[in-house]
XYZ file of C-alpha atoms in Angstrom:
331
model
C 96.574 72.202 197.009
C 97.782 69.309 195.310
C 95.018 66.342 194.142
C 96.559 63.293 197.095
C 95.508 65.334 200.445
C 91.560 66.511 199.266
C 90.193 63.002 199.739
C 90.257 63.161 203.269
C 86.673 63.200 204.422
C 84.981 66.309 205.538
C 82.454 65.890 207.953
C 81.223 69.305 207.770
C 80.426 69.146 203.977
C 76.928 69.339 202.317
C 75.056 66.000 202.191
C 74.079 65.077 198.266
C 70.917 63.569 196.966
C 71.277 60.466 194.830
C 69.748 59.853 191.575
C 69.170 56.588 190.974
C 70.238 57.258 187.155
C 69.250 57.754 183.645
C 65.983 59.408 184.100
C 60.458 58.680 179.602
C 57.856 56.784 177.569
C 55.057 54.503 178.663
C 52.920 57.026 180.493
C 51.809 60.373 180.527
C 50.580 63.012 183.419
C 50.548 66.637 183.473
C 52.121 68.945 186.321
C 49.917 71.921 186.868
C 51.140 75.283 187.750
C 53.636 77.896 186.124
C 56.845 77.236 185.295
C 59.547 79.056 186.382
C 63.467 78.785 186.305
C 65.689 77.786 189.266
C 66.068 80.929 191.705
C 69.582 79.073 192.344
C 71.604 81.166 189.595
C 75.367 81.614 188.998
C 74.843 84.764 191.241
C 74.363 82.480 194.154
C 70.564 84.354 195.091
C 68.411 82.199 197.479
C 65.516 80.653 196.205
C 62.048 82.646 196.337
C 59.512 82.264 199.166
C 57.501 79.505 199.236
C 54.463 81.162 198.775
C 55.796 82.401 195.569
C 57.059 79.515 193.760
C 55.370 77.399 191.396
C 52.688 75.027 192.949
C 53.242 71.394 190.851
C 51.246 68.700 191.159
C 52.075 65.042 189.561
C 50.274 61.946 189.077
C 51.441 58.339 190.425
C 50.528 54.874 190.552
C 51.593 51.804 192.275
C 53.691 49.707 189.242
C 51.667 46.578 190.099
C 48.308 48.285 189.536
C 46.437 50.796 191.436
C 44.458 53.839 190.909
C 46.172 57.237 190.082
C 46.988 59.325 192.697
C 47.767 63.314 192.678
C 50.647 64.293 194.934
C 52.340 67.864 195.573
C 54.881 69.763 198.014
C 57.675 67.658 198.301
C 61.222 68.690 197.896
C 63.432 65.460 198.010
C 62.971 61.883 197.634
C 62.061 60.775 201.082
C 59.409 63.410 201.085
C 58.255 62.303 197.821
C 58.294 58.724 198.805
C 56.010 59.929 201.709
C 53.553 61.572 199.305
C 53.145 58.666 197.367
C 52.813 56.226 200.796
C 50.097 58.685 201.696
C 48.525 58.683 198.231
C 47.992 54.935 198.668
C 48.109 54.320 202.400
C 50.829 52.432 202.465
C 54.379 52.906 204.552
C 56.745 55.122 203.080
C 59.413 52.095 203.586
C 57.343 50.135 201.340
C 58.634 51.876 198.494
C 61.774 50.678 196.783
C 62.058 53.139 194.291
C 60.566 54.763 191.274
C 60.328 54.757 187.223
C 59.114 57.792 185.133
C 56.781 57.416 182.614
C 56.601 53.488 182.612
C 55.313 50.617 185.395
C 57.889 48.469 183.938
C 61.387 48.073 186.185
C 63.058 49.545 183.297
C 66.639 50.917 184.811
C 66.691 53.888 182.260
C 63.914 55.160 183.648
C 64.768 55.535 187.486
C 63.556 58.673 189.313
C 66.176 60.547 190.507
C 67.231 63.914 191.631
C 65.203 65.353 188.335
C 61.656 64.782 186.970
C 59.952 66.183 184.358
C 57.168 68.530 184.662
C 54.950 66.319 182.520
C 56.254 63.050 184.142
C 54.337 60.239 185.547
C 55.354 58.654 188.423
C 55.309 54.814 189.280
C 56.047 53.691 192.653
C 57.402 49.710 192.760
C 56.925 48.537 196.274
C 58.054 45.432 198.232
C 57.177 42.193 196.690
C 58.852 38.914 197.314
C 61.731 37.893 199.654
C 64.272 35.702 199.055
C 67.980 34.557 200.034
C 70.361 33.019 197.796
C 74.201 31.627 198.090
C 76.423 32.956 195.739
C 80.113 31.418 195.548
C 82.432 34.226 194.326
C 84.501 32.260 191.756
C 85.861 35.301 190.172
C 87.488 38.795 191.649
C 84.097 40.668 189.986
C 80.337 39.613 190.587
C 79.193 41.394 187.380
C 77.191 43.837 189.869
C 76.440 47.414 189.198
C 74.703 49.024 192.427
C 72.401 52.344 192.999
C 70.322 53.462 195.467
C 67.139 55.144 195.985
C 68.144 58.349 197.992
C 66.134 56.807 201.215
C 68.192 54.273 202.175
C 67.726 51.153 199.978
C 70.410 49.966 197.495
C 69.428 47.928 194.668
C 71.087 46.038 191.581
C 70.916 48.265 188.603
C 72.367 46.172 186.022
C 74.114 42.501 185.822
C 76.865 41.918 183.520
C 76.196 39.000 180.855
C 78.411 35.745 181.293
C 79.168 36.813 184.929
C 79.211 35.294 188.560
C 76.022 36.958 189.357
C 74.434 36.169 185.998
C 74.481 32.444 186.614
C 72.716 32.451 189.841
C 69.191 33.182 187.990
C 67.128 33.951 191.285
C 69.086 37.169 190.992
C 67.381 40.155 189.020
C 67.761 43.872 188.263
C 65.918 45.792 190.553
C 66.039 43.488 193.484
C 66.433 45.525 197.018
C 69.725 44.026 198.762
C 68.873 43.681 201.983
C 71.333 41.625 203.742
C 75.105 40.537 203.114
C 75.931 37.554 205.083
C 73.441 38.281 207.716
C 74.558 41.992 208.259
C 71.481 44.345 207.856
C 72.722 47.155 205.349
C 69.531 49.117 205.065
C 70.753 52.599 204.921
C 73.797 51.954 203.744
C 74.900 53.992 200.315
C 75.400 52.055 197.411
C 78.898 52.928 197.109
C 79.476 51.179 200.603
C 77.567 48.220 199.422
C 79.238 47.692 196.245
C 82.597 48.050 198.129
C 81.608 45.495 200.827
C 80.559 43.197 197.537
C 83.978 43.944 196.371
C 86.093 42.890 199.443
C 84.178 39.581 199.906
C 86.720 36.901 199.538
C 87.393 34.719 196.482
C 86.091 31.150 195.919
C 84.181 31.356 199.343
C 80.479 31.495 199.164
C 78.311 34.005 200.935
C 74.431 34.714 201.280
C 72.561 37.823 199.974
C 68.955 38.412 201.331
C 67.170 40.265 198.635
C 63.830 41.588 198.002
C 62.250 42.102 194.590
C 59.711 44.666 193.680
C 55.943 43.565 193.335
C 54.925 42.414 189.864
C 51.746 42.499 188.433
C 50.379 39.220 186.335
C 51.674 40.728 182.508
C 54.517 41.947 184.319
C 55.944 38.266 185.058
C 58.804 37.855 182.325
C 62.524 36.423 182.235
C 64.419 38.429 184.187
C 66.526 41.734 182.687
C 69.974 42.448 183.026
C 69.538 46.021 182.540
C 70.845 47.844 179.665
C 73.295 50.438 178.574
C 72.187 54.225 178.878
C 71.036 55.795 175.914
C 72.906 58.221 174.354
C 69.757 60.056 173.369
C 68.365 59.480 176.850
C 66.836 62.605 178.360
C 65.197 63.463 181.661
C 61.718 64.030 181.645
C 59.500 64.816 178.837
C 58.107 68.150 179.681
C 59.207 71.946 178.989
C 61.599 71.594 182.197
C 62.402 69.646 185.096
C 61.546 69.605 188.962
C 64.981 69.443 190.474
C 65.051 67.674 194.091
C 67.844 68.608 196.694
C 68.663 66.652 200.074
C 69.039 70.597 201.846
C 66.522 73.418 200.621
C 63.444 73.652 198.448
C 62.965 71.724 194.919
C 63.670 73.910 192.262
C 62.269 74.487 188.542
C 64.995 74.445 185.832
C 65.292 74.237 182.027
C 65.869 70.875 180.744
C 69.609 69.759 180.577
C 71.409 71.388 177.771
C 73.464 69.049 175.389
C 76.851 69.749 176.951
C 75.222 68.722 180.249
C 73.585 65.759 178.986
C 77.012 64.540 177.643
C 79.252 65.200 180.359
C 76.866 63.680 182.942
C 76.606 60.654 181.146
C 80.382 60.262 180.768
C 80.823 60.756 184.243
C 78.230 58.107 185.366
C 80.101 55.272 183.465
C 83.234 56.560 185.148
C 81.281 56.200 188.331
C 80.764 52.775 187.129
C 83.902 51.829 185.904
C 85.820 52.909 189.191
C 83.160 52.642 191.845
C 80.802 49.975 190.708
C 77.906 52.147 190.708
C 74.866 54.401 188.784
C 74.119 57.733 189.812
C 73.314 60.584 187.635
C 72.496 63.170 190.475
C 76.063 62.786 191.716
C 77.556 62.946 187.925
C 75.252 66.343 187.454
C 76.712 67.129 190.924
C 80.337 66.823 189.806
C 79.575 68.418 186.358
C 78.131 71.185 187.926
C 80.828 72.006 190.588
C 83.440 71.813 187.311
C 81.614 73.993 185.004
C 83.513 77.007 185.838
C 86.804 74.982 187.475
C 90.372 76.122 185.420
C 92.656 73.208 186.261
C 92.403 69.800 188.449
C 93.379 71.078 191.665
C 90.783 73.573 192.348
C 88.045 70.990 190.675
C 89.589 68.673 193.145
C 89.467 71.034 196.137
C 85.295 72.358 195.111
C 84.614 68.432 194.831
C 86.015 67.595 198.533
C 84.028 70.925 199.907
C 81.084 69.697 197.952
C 81.173 66.137 198.548
C 83.424 65.263 201.528
C 81.982 62.046 202.274
C 83.316 60.513 199.192
C 87.502 59.018 198.659
C 87.491 59.266 195.024
C 90.551 58.065 193.544
C 93.279 60.457 192.362
C 92.413 59.157 188.245
C 88.766 59.229 188.669
C 89.168 63.086 189.322
C 91.578 63.534 186.759
C 89.217 61.449 183.962
C 85.989 63.323 185.379
C 87.565 66.733 184.931
C 89.166 65.722 181.382
C 85.364 64.464 180.211
C 84.125 68.027 181.721
C 86.373 69.652 179.759
C 85.775 67.055 176.522
C 81.877 68.045 176.865
C 82.497 71.576 176.813
C 84.782 70.842 173.462
C 82.029 69.059 172.116
C 84.271 66.251 171.719
C 81.874 63.448 172.233
């Protein structure tokens, strides 16, 4: 099948779980239980029964300060937030996002689809609400958007010298709640990025934002976010727990050098083409393209796996090329 027609949405396709991106340093915790490789292997075998899966316990704190809690028994981000909320007697919607091994709003350490078995989870909850008017004086606002996998889009990066960079009240980590009075909670990050891109130039628009709650010692000049480090690894333990939107979580080996390089490159392409960063989406695309023989076969497989996305043809070609380069060790 040629590339063009494959981009139609397929309502019967599988839902995917977002990873907010580069997954630490700064804290430490242990996960108890035996290490087991993912049971979803190349032969397509189903995962083992629940009573045979390893029991994993993770340590967690609220990022602005709290006692340490223990959580277990979750398979996706929404279940993880529910477990954290239960541990600290808060409502799950209060959680904006989580970081691994640091209480700081560090976009390099965002929790997404994979958690290292020794990672310490810090939950960032809702803080101050703010409303700001912005004049879109340029075609691009200079924002990169991601989401937490549970309905909240937030600012991942602010480009230096951009329109938004000049609005000092807007910071990395802010949850975008409303655009021009339209509530966007539950809207995926790529849709939010599209809505911001389509705002008319030379017009003023209004954003309602919610910033993460900060401890006193965390109050400091805002961060613009940073480029993902090439040596940034997901997790610090011997393996990772991979969260899935459907089915049980699985314990897997740490990403290979090929996987890390390919995922980083595809994530960069997502930002370039769509204004989002999403390493779980990038990892899914790499996994889909690993054994495909040509771009058309890759495009058809993407349609089956990620039918809700309408990727540009040029993007698909570039992703295919990036996966091929990673296989050959060319970057």
